[in-house]
PDB file of C-alpha atoms in Angstrom:
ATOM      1  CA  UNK A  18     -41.493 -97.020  -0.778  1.00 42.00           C
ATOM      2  CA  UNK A  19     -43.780 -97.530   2.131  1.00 44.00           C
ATOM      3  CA  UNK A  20     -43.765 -93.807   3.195  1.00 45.00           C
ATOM      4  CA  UNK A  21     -44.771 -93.008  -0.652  1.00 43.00           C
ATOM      5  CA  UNK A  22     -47.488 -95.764  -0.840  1.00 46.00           C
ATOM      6  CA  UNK A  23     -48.960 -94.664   2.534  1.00 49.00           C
ATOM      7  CA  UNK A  24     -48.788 -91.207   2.031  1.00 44.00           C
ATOM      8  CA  UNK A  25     -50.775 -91.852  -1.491  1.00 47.00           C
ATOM      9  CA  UNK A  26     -53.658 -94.103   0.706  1.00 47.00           C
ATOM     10  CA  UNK A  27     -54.005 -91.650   2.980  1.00 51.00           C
ATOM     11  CA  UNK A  28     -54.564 -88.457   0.855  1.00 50.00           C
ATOM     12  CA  UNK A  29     -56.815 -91.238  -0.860  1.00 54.00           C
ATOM     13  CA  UNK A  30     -59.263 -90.639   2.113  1.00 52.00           C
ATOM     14  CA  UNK A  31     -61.103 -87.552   1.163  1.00 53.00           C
ATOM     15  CA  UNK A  32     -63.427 -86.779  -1.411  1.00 56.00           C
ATOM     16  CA  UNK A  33     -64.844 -90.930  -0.790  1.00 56.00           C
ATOM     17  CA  UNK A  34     -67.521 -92.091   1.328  1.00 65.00           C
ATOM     18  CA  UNK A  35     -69.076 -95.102   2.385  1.00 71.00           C
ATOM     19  CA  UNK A  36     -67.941 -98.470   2.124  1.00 78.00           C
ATOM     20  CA  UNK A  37     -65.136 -96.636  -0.587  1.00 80.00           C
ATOM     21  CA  UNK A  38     -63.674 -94.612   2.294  1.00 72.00           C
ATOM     22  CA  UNK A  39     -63.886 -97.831   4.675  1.00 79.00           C
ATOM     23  CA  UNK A  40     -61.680 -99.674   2.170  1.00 85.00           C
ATOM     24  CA  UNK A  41     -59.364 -97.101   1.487  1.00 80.00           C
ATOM     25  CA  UNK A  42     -58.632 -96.898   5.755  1.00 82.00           C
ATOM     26  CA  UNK A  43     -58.179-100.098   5.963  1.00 87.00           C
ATOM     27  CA  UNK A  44     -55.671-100.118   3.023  1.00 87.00           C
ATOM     28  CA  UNK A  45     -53.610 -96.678   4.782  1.00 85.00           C
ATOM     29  CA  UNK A  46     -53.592 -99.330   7.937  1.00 90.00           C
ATOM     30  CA  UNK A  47     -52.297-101.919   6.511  1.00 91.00           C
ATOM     31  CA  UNK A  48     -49.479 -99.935   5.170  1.00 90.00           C
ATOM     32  CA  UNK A  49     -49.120 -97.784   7.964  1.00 92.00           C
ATOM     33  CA  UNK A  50     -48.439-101.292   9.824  1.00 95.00           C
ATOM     34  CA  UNK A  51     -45.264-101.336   8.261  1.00 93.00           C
ATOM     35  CA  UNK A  52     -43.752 -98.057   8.917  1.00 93.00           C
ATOM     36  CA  UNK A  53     -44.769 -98.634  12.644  1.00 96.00           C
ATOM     37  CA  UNK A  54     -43.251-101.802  12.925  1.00 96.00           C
ATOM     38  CA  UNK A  55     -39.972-100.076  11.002  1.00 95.00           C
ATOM     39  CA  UNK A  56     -39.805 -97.647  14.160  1.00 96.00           C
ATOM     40  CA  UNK A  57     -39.195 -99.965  16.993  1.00 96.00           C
ATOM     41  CA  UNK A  58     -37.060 -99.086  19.035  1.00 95.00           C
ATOM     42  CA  UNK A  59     -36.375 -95.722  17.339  1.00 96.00           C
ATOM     43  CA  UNK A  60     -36.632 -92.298  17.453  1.00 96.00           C
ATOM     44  CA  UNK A  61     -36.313 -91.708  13.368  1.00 96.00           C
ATOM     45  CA  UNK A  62     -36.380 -94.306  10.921  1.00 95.00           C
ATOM     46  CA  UNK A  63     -32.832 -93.945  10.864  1.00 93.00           C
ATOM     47  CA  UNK A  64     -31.770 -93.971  14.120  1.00 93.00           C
ATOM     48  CA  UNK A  65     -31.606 -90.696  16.339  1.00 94.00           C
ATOM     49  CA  UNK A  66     -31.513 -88.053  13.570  1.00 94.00           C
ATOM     50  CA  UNK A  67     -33.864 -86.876  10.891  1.00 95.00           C
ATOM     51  CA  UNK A  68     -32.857 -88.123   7.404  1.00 94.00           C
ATOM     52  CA  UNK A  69     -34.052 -88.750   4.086  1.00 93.00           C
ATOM     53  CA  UNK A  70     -36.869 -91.512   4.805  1.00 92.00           C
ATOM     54  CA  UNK A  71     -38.407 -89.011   7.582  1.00 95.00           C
ATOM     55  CA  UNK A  72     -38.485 -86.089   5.164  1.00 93.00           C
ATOM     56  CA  UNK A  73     -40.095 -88.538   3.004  1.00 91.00           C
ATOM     57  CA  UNK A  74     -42.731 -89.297   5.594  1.00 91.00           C
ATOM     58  CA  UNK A  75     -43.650 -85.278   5.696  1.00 90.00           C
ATOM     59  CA  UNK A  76     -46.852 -86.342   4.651  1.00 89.00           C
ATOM     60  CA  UNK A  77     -48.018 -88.750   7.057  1.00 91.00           C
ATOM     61  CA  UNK A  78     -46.172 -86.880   9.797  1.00 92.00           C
ATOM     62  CA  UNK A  79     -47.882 -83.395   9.885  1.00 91.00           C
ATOM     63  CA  UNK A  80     -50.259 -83.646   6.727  1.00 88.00           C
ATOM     64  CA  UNK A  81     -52.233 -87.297   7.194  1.00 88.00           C
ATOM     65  CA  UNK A  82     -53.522 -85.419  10.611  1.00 89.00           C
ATOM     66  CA  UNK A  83     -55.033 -83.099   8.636  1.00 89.00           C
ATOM     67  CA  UNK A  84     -56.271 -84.511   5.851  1.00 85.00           C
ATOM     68  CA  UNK A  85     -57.618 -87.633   8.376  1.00 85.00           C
ATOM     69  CA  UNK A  86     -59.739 -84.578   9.658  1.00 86.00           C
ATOM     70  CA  UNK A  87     -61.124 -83.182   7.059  1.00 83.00           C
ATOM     71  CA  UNK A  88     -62.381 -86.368   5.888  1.00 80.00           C
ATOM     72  CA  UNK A  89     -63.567 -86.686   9.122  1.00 82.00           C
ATOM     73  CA  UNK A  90     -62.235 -90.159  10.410  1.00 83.00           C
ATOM     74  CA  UNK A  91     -59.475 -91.318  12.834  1.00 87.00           C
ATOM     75  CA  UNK A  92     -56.335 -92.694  11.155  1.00 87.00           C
ATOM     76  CA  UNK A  93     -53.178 -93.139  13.281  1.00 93.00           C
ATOM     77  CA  UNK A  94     -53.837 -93.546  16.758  1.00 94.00           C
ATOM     78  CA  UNK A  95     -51.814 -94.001  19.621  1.00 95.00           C
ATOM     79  CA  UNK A  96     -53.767 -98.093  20.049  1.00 97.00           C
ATOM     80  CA  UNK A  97     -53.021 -98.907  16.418  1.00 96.00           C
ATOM     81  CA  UNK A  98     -49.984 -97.173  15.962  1.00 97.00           C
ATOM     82  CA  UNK A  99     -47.704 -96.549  19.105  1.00 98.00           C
ATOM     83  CA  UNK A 100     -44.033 -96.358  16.772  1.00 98.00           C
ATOM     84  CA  UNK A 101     -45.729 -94.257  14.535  1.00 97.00           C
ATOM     85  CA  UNK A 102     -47.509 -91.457  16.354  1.00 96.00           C
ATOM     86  CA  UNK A 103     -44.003 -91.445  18.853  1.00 97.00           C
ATOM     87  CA  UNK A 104     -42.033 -90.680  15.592  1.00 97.00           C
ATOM     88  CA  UNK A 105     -44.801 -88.085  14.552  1.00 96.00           C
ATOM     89  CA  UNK A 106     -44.394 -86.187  17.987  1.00 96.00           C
ATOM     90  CA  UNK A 107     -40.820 -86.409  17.320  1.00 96.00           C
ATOM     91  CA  UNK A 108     -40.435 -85.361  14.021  1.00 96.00           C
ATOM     92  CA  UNK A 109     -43.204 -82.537  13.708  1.00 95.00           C
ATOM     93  CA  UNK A 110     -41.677 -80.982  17.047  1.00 95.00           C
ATOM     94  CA  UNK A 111     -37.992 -81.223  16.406  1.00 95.00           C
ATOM     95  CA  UNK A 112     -37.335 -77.368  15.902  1.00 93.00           C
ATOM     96  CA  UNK A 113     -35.700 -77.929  12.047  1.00 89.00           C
ATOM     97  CA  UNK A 114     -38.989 -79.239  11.533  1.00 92.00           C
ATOM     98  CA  UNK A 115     -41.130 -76.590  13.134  1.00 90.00           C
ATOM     99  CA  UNK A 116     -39.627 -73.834  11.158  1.00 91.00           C
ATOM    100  CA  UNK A 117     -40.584 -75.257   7.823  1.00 91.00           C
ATOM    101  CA  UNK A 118     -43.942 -76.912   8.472  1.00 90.00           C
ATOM    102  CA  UNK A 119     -46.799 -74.662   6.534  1.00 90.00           C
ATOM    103  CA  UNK A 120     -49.296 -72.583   9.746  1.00 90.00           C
ATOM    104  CA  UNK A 121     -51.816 -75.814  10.596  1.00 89.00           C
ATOM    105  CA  UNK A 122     -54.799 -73.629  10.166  1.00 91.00           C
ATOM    106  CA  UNK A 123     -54.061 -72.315   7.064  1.00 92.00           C
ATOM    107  CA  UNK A 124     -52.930 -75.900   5.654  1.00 89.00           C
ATOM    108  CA  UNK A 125     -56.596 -77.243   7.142  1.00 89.00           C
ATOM    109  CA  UNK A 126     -58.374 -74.337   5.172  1.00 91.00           C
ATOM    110  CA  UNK A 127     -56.472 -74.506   1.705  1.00 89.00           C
ATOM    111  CA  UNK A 128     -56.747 -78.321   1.666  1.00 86.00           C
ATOM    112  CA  UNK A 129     -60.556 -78.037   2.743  1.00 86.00           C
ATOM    113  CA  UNK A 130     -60.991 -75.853  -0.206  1.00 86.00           C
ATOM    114  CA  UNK A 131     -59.195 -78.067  -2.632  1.00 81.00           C
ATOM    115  CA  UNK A 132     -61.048 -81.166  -1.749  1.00 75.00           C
ATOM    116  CA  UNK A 133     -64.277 -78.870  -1.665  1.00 76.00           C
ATOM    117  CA  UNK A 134     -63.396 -77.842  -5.536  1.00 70.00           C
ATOM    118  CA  UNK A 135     -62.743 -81.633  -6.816  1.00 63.00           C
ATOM    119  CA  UNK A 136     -65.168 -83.346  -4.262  1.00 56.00           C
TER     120      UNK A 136
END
């Protein structure tokens, strides 16, 4: 539920400015809170494997980075989130992962266009 709900505030970030985009960070933090604090002590949110939650958390795992950028803002950092951006590392480099992530670049440019079409 929280990966869902985060994932939503976070692709919320783009296309808003202003005091909108301050209040939508600051409601992707607060949620983001949560998944950190779900991740102590952990390597995956359930246990030492990838499973079903972490596939869940795709989005704020490899796309939030992205989409943080584009919007051009810092979202999940190591001070704020230490659980979190360990389980990013882990996740977006385990080798499963790798192989089915989408090329960063081109991700950056398609979603840059999107948000450039309804922006």
């Amino acid at each position: 539920m929280f990966c869902f709900s985060a994932s939503q505030q976070c692709g919320g970030l783009v296309g808003v400015q202003g005091g909108e985009q301050v209040k939508a960070k600051e409601e992707a933090e607060e949620l983001l809170k949560h998944l950190d604090n779900e991740l102590k002590g952990k390597k995956f949110f359930g246990g030492d494997s990838i499973g079903l939650v972490d596939i869940a958390g795709n989005f704020i795992a490899y796309w939030s980075v992205v989409v943080a950028e584009i919007a051009g803002i810092e979202l999940i950092t190591k001070e704020k989130f230490p659980n979190l951006r360990a389980w990013m590392s882990e996740y977006v480099n385990s080798s499963f992962v790798k192989e089915h992530l989408p090329d960063r670049d081109e991700l950056a440019l398609r979603l840059r266009t999107r948000f450039q079409k309804t922006g």
